[in-house]
Amino acid sequence: MDTGVAQAERAAPGNLLRDRLRSQGVDVRPIPRLTEATPSDLQWAISEARSPMLFAGLIDAWPAVRNWTPERLAEDHGDKQVTALMGLPTSGVLYPGDQHDYEKELTFREFLEEMLEEAPKPPCYLAHVRVEEILPPGDYDFRALLDPAQEAVDTRAWIGSAGTRSMLHSDLNDNLFVQIWGEKEVVMIPWDQTAAAYPFPDNIVNSSLDLAAVDLRKNPLLKDAALYGTTVRPGDVLFVPRGCWHDFRALAPSVSVNHWFGPPMPFQEYAMQVLKLGPVHWAAAVRDFVKHGLLDRPEPMKFFFSPSSTGKRLYDLVRRGDFSYGNSDIK
């Protein structure tokens, strides 16, 4: 396997998403970056700071950093069957069609070969897969980073080509994002500035913005928002507080893992944002409460691993007493 593109050159200044946003007058600040960090530093950020923070090299000692290069993955795990997203669009927010239209079954080795092919081939992504299904759990240890009281919710792997992107969204649990191999850029918007993320009316944790192609005349709230951005490199751990909007884009072929933990955002905090967003969002919530709750009609996969709509969440709260019902598997 040719891994010549494995450690691709970092994006030149001016080509990064945060530089392009700044050139349009958007305030994009650096995410605080702590070097020589310890798990105690991370635990302080989680319990006290409650803001995005990057801990450089915090998991350098994990076996995954040594063992999860594409070459080693192909050698040790290449015969496993995986279901990956192939031929992904490189712009826009919604999929042209259902997410399942992009799924393809192949061996892990075949996927890695596709992943390492140079652009302009459309991106491919082995995304949102449970880590233990394809990789040894002994190669990573989130328990050593967190307080024992911070209960795990879900852990997922994200393995893909240059150009893969998460699209701007928000999760309702705290999140540790760990870069194992390659580099990704992240741009973030705080939860208290949710209006500047222009959420879809029917789902306020998914943004209608493609940050690479924003129009400030149509999206003027971005002018007054404070965004944050950085590049996440191998060994880095990024703390993403619950609710904080984030858009990840791979600058090179990339291997990442994320770990959701702790209690979900309280319903009252979520509902406050719905109220602030106004009548269009209220109407969509009522519609989906009836359509996907009372009538139990399935929700389409039009976002990237779509979570439940606002209306369906409200139905689950009323019907089951659980605002996050079914969302431990879909973030």
Coordinates of C-alpha atoms in Angstrom, one line a residue:
M1 CA 0.0 0.0 0.0
D2 CA 1.3 3.4 -1.0
T3 CA 1.2 5.7 2.0
G4 CA 3.0 8.5 0.3
V5 CA 0.1 10.8 1.0
A6 CA -0.1 9.6 4.6
Q7 CA 1.4 12.7 6.1
A8 CA 0.3 15.2 3.6
E9 CA 1.6 18.7 3.9
R10 CA -0.5 20.9 6.2
A11 CA -2.8 23.3 4.4
A12 CA -1.1 26.5 3.5
P13 CA -2.1 29.7 5.3
G14 CA -5.1 31.2 3.5
N15 CA -6.5 27.8 2.4
L16 CA -7.8 26.9 5.9
L17 CA -11.5 27.3 6.5
R18 CA -10.9 29.7 9.4
D19 CA -8.7 31.9 7.3
R20 CA -11.3 32.2 4.6
L21 CA -13.9 33.1 7.2
R22 CA -11.6 35.8 8.6
S23 CA -11.1 37.2 5.2
Q24 CA -14.8 37.9 5.0
G25 CA -14.8 39.6 8.4
V26 CA -15.9 36.8 10.6
D27 CA -14.4 36.7 14.0
V28 CA -12.6 33.3 14.3
R29 CA -10.5 33.1 17.4
P30 CA -7.9 30.4 18.2
I31 CA -9.1 27.6 20.5
P32 CA -7.0 27.6 23.7
R33 CA -4.2 25.0 23.3
L34 CA -2.5 23.5 26.3
T35 CA 0.9 21.7 25.9
E36 CA 2.4 19.3 28.4
A37 CA -1.2 18.7 29.6
T38 CA -2.3 16.0 32.0
P39 CA -5.6 14.3 32.5
S40 CA -6.2 16.6 35.5
D41 CA -6.0 19.6 33.2
L42 CA -8.6 18.0 31.0
Q43 CA -10.8 17.2 34.0
W44 CA -10.6 20.8 35.1
A45 CA -11.7 22.0 31.7
I46 CA -14.6 19.7 31.7
S47 CA -15.8 20.6 35.2
E48 CA -14.8 24.2 35.5
A49 CA -14.0 26.0 32.2
R50 CA -16.8 24.5 30.1
S51 CA -15.3 25.9 26.9
P52 CA -13.5 24.3 24.0
M53 CA -9.9 23.5 24.8
L54 CA -7.2 21.5 23.0
F55 CA -4.7 19.3 24.9
A56 CA -1.7 18.8 22.6
G57 CA -0.1 15.4 22.7
L58 CA -2.2 14.2 25.6
I59 CA -2.6 10.7 24.2
D60 CA 0.8 10.3 22.5
A61 CA 1.4 7.2 24.6
W62 CA -1.7 5.4 23.4
P63 CA -0.8 2.3 21.3
A64 CA -3.4 3.6 18.7
V65 CA -1.0 6.4 17.7
R66 CA 1.6 3.8 16.7
N67 CA -0.7 1.0 15.5
W68 CA -3.5 2.8 13.5
T69 CA -1.6 4.1 10.5
P70 CA -3.2 3.0 7.3
E71 CA -0.4 0.6 6.6
R72 CA -0.7 -1.1 10.0
L73 CA -4.5 -1.1 9.8
A74 CA -4.4 -2.8 6.4
E75 CA -1.9 -5.4 7.6
D76 CA -3.6 -6.2 10.9
H77 CA -7.3 -5.7 10.2
G78 CA -7.6 -5.4 6.4
D79 CA -9.8 -8.5 5.8
K80 CA -12.6 -7.2 8.0
Q81 CA -15.8 -6.3 6.1
V82 CA -16.9 -2.6 6.6
T83 CA -19.7 -0.4 5.3
A84 CA -18.3 2.9 4.2
L85 CA -19.7 6.1 2.6
M86 CA -18.3 6.4 -0.9
G87 CA -18.4 9.2 -3.5
L88 CA -19.5 11.9 -1.0
P89 CA -20.4 15.4 -2.1
T90 CA -17.7 18.1 -1.5
S91 CA -20.1 21.0 -0.9
G92 CA -23.5 21.7 0.5
V93 CA -25.1 20.5 3.7
L94 CA -27.8 18.0 2.8
Y95 CA -27.2 14.8 0.9
P96 CA -28.6 14.7 -2.6
G97 CA -30.7 11.7 -1.6
D98 CA -30.7 9.5 1.5
Q99 CA -27.4 8.8 3.3
H100 CA -27.9 5.1 2.7
D101 CA -27.4 5.8 -1.1
Y102 CA -23.7 6.3 -0.4
E103 CA -23.1 3.2 1.5
K104 CA -20.9 0.4 0.1
E105 CA -19.6 -2.8 1.6
L106 CA -16.0 -3.6 1.0
T107 CA -13.0 -4.9 3.0
F108 CA -11.2 -2.6 5.3
R109 CA -8.1 -2.9 3.1
E110 CA -10.0 -1.9 0.0
F111 CA -11.4 1.1 1.8
L112 CA -8.0 2.2 3.0
E113 CA -6.6 2.1 -0.5
E114 CA -9.5 4.2 -1.7
M115 CA -8.9 6.6 1.2
L116 CA -5.3 7.2 0.3
E117 CA -6.0 8.0 -3.4
E118 CA -5.3 11.6 -4.1
A119 CA -7.9 14.2 -5.0
P120 CA -9.9 15.1 -7.0
K121 CA -11.5 11.7 -6.3
P122 CA -14.7 12.3 -4.2
P123 CA -14.2 11.8 -0.5
C124 CA -14.9 8.4 1.2
Y125 CA -15.6 7.9 4.9
L126 CA -15.8 5.0 7.3
A127 CA -17.7 7.1 9.8
H128 CA -19.6 6.7 13.0
V129 CA -18.5 3.1 13.4
R130 CA -18.1 1.6 16.9
V131 CA -14.4 1.3 17.5
E132 CA -14.5 -2.1 19.0
E133 CA -16.1 -3.5 15.8
I134 CA -13.0 -2.9 13.7
L135 CA -10.1 -2.0 16.1
P136 CA -8.6 -3.3 19.4
P137 CA -10.1 -1.6 22.4
G138 CA -6.8 -2.1 24.2
D139 CA -5.2 0.5 21.9
Y140 CA -7.0 3.4 23.6
D141 CA -8.3 4.3 27.1
F142 CA -10.7 7.1 27.6
R143 CA -11.2 6.0 31.2
A144 CA -7.7 7.2 32.0
L145 CA -8.6 10.7 30.8
L146 CA -11.9 11.2 32.7
D147 CA -13.2 11.2 36.2
P148 CA -14.8 7.8 37.0
A149 CA -18.1 9.6 37.7
Q150 CA -18.2 10.8 34.0
E151 CA -20.1 7.9 32.5
A152 CA -19.4 6.9 28.9
V153 CA -22.2 7.2 26.4
D154 CA -20.7 6.2 23.1
T155 CA -17.3 5.9 21.3
R156 CA -16.9 6.0 17.5
A157 CA -14.2 5.9 14.9
W158 CA -14.0 8.3 11.9
I159 CA -11.6 7.1 9.2
G160 CA -11.6 8.9 5.8
S161 CA -9.9 10.6 2.9
A162 CA -8.8 14.2 2.7
G163 CA -11.9 16.4 2.2
T164 CA -14.2 14.5 4.5
R165 CA -16.3 16.8 6.6
S166 CA -18.8 16.5 9.4
M167 CA -20.8 19.6 8.5
L168 CA -21.7 22.1 11.3
H169 CA -23.7 20.4 14.0
S170 CA -24.2 20.2 17.8
D171 CA -24.2 17.2 20.1
L172 CA -26.1 17.1 23.4
N173 CA -23.4 15.3 25.4
D174 CA -19.9 16.4 26.2
N175 CA -17.4 15.1 23.7
L176 CA -13.7 14.2 23.5
F177 CA -12.4 14.3 20.0
V178 CA -9.0 12.5 19.6
Q179 CA -6.8 12.7 16.5
I180 CA -4.9 9.5 15.8
W181 CA -3.3 10.0 12.4
G182 CA -3.5 12.8 9.8
E183 CA -4.9 16.3 10.5
K184 CA -8.3 17.9 10.7
E185 CA -9.4 21.5 11.0
V186 CA -12.3 22.4 13.3
V187 CA -14.4 25.5 13.5
M188 CA -16.8 26.0 16.4
I189 CA -19.7 28.2 17.5
P190 CA -20.7 28.4 21.2
W191 CA -24.2 27.1 22.1
D192 CA -25.2 30.4 23.4
Q193 CA -24.8 31.8 19.8
T194 CA -26.9 29.1 18.2
A195 CA -28.8 31.6 16.1
A196 CA -25.6 32.4 14.2
A197 CA -25.4 28.7 13.2
Y198 CA -28.7 29.0 11.3
P199 CA -30.2 25.7 12.5
F200 CA -32.7 23.9 10.3
P201 CA -36.2 24.6 11.5
D202 CA -37.0 21.0 12.1
N203 CA -33.7 20.1 13.8
I204 CA -31.9 22.7 15.8
V205 CA -28.7 20.6 16.2
N206 CA -28.0 20.7 12.5
S207 CA -26.9 23.8 10.7
S208 CA -28.0 25.0 7.3
L209 CA -24.6 26.6 6.7
D210 CA -21.7 25.3 4.6
L211 CA -19.0 27.4 6.3
A212 CA -16.9 27.1 3.2
A213 CA -19.5 29.0 1.2
V214 CA -21.2 31.3 3.6
D215 CA -22.9 34.5 2.3
L216 CA -22.8 37.2 5.0
R217 CA -25.6 39.1 3.3
K218 CA -27.9 36.1 3.8
N219 CA -26.3 35.1 7.1
P220 CA -25.6 38.4 8.8
L221 CA -25.6 36.9 12.4
L222 CA -22.2 35.5 11.7
K223 CA -20.8 39.0 11.6
D224 CA -21.6 39.5 15.3
A225 CA -20.7 35.9 16.5
A226 CA -17.4 34.8 18.0
L227 CA -16.2 31.5 16.4
Y228 CA -13.3 29.4 17.3
G229 CA -10.9 27.3 15.2
T230 CA -7.8 25.2 15.2
T231 CA -6.0 22.3 13.6
V232 CA -6.1 19.0 15.5
R233 CA -3.0 16.8 15.0
P234 CA -2.0 13.3 16.0
G235 CA -2.0 12.8 19.8
D236 CA -4.3 15.8 20.4
V237 CA -7.4 15.7 22.5
L238 CA -10.1 18.3 21.9
F239 CA -12.8 18.9 24.5
V240 CA -16.1 19.9 22.9
P241 CA -18.7 20.9 25.5
R242 CA -22.2 19.7 25.0
G243 CA -24.1 22.1 22.7
C244 CA -21.0 23.6 21.1
W245 CA -21.4 23.7 17.3
H246 CA -18.5 22.0 15.5
D247 CA -17.5 21.5 11.8
F248 CA -14.6 19.1 11.2
R249 CA -12.8 18.9 7.9
A250 CA -9.9 16.5 7.0
L251 CA -6.8 18.3 5.7
A252 CA -5.3 14.9 4.8
P253 CA -6.3 11.2 5.1
S254 CA -7.3 10.9 8.7
V255 CA -8.0 8.5 11.6
S256 CA -10.0 10.0 14.5
V257 CA -12.0 8.7 17.5
N258 CA -14.6 10.6 19.5
H259 CA -16.0 9.7 22.9
W260 CA -19.3 11.1 24.2
F261 CA -19.8 11.1 28.0
G262 CA -21.8 12.5 30.9
P263 CA -25.4 13.5 31.1
P264 CA -27.1 15.0 28.1
M265 CA -28.1 18.7 27.9
P266 CA -31.2 19.3 30.1
F267 CA -34.4 19.7 28.2
Q268 CA -34.9 23.2 29.6
E269 CA -31.6 24.4 28.1
Y270 CA -32.5 23.0 24.7
A271 CA -36.1 24.3 24.9
M272 CA -34.8 27.8 25.6
Q273 CA -32.9 27.8 22.3
V274 CA -36.1 26.7 20.4
L275 CA -38.0 29.5 22.0
K276 CA -35.3 32.1 21.0
L277 CA -35.2 30.9 17.4
G278 CA -38.8 31.9 16.8
P279 CA -42.1 30.8 15.2
V280 CA -40.7 29.0 12.2
H281 CA -38.9 26.6 14.5
W282 CA -41.9 26.3 16.8
A283 CA -44.1 25.3 13.8
A284 CA -41.7 22.7 12.6
A285 CA -41.5 21.2 16.1
V286 CA -45.3 20.9 16.3
R287 CA -45.5 19.3 12.8
D288 CA -42.8 16.7 13.6
F289 CA -44.4 16.0 17.1
V290 CA -47.4 14.8 15.2
K291 CA -45.8 13.3 12.1
H292 CA -42.9 11.4 13.7
G293 CA -44.3 11.1 17.2
L294 CA -48.0 10.5 17.2
L295 CA -48.1 9.0 13.7
D296 CA -44.8 7.2 14.1
R297 CA -43.6 8.0 10.5
P298 CA -39.9 7.3 10.0
E299 CA -37.5 10.3 9.7
P300 CA -35.3 10.5 6.6
M301 CA -31.5 10.4 6.8
K302 CA -31.0 13.7 5.2
F303 CA -28.3 15.0 7.6
F304 CA -25.0 13.3 8.5
F305 CA -26.1 10.5 10.8
S306 CA -29.4 12.3 11.5
P307 CA -30.4 12.7 15.2
S308 CA -34.1 12.9 16.1
S309 CA -35.9 16.1 15.0
T310 CA -36.9 18.6 17.6
G311 CA -40.6 17.5 17.4
K312 CA -39.7 13.9 17.9
R313 CA -37.5 14.7 20.9
L314 CA -40.5 16.5 22.4
Y315 CA -42.7 13.6 21.8
D316 CA -40.2 11.2 23.4
L317 CA -40.1 13.5 26.4
V318 CA -43.9 13.4 26.8
R319 CA -44.4 9.8 25.9
R320 CA -41.4 8.2 27.5
G321 CA -40.0 10.8 29.9
D322 CA -36.7 10.7 27.9
F323 CA -35.8 13.7 25.8
S324 CA -32.7 11.9 24.4
Y325 CA -34.5 8.6 23.7
G326 CA -32.7 6.7 20.9
N327 CA -30.0 9.3 20.6
S328 CA -27.1 7.4 22.2
D329 CA -26.6 5.7 18.9
I330 CA -27.2 8.7 16.6
K331 CA -25.4 12.0 17.3

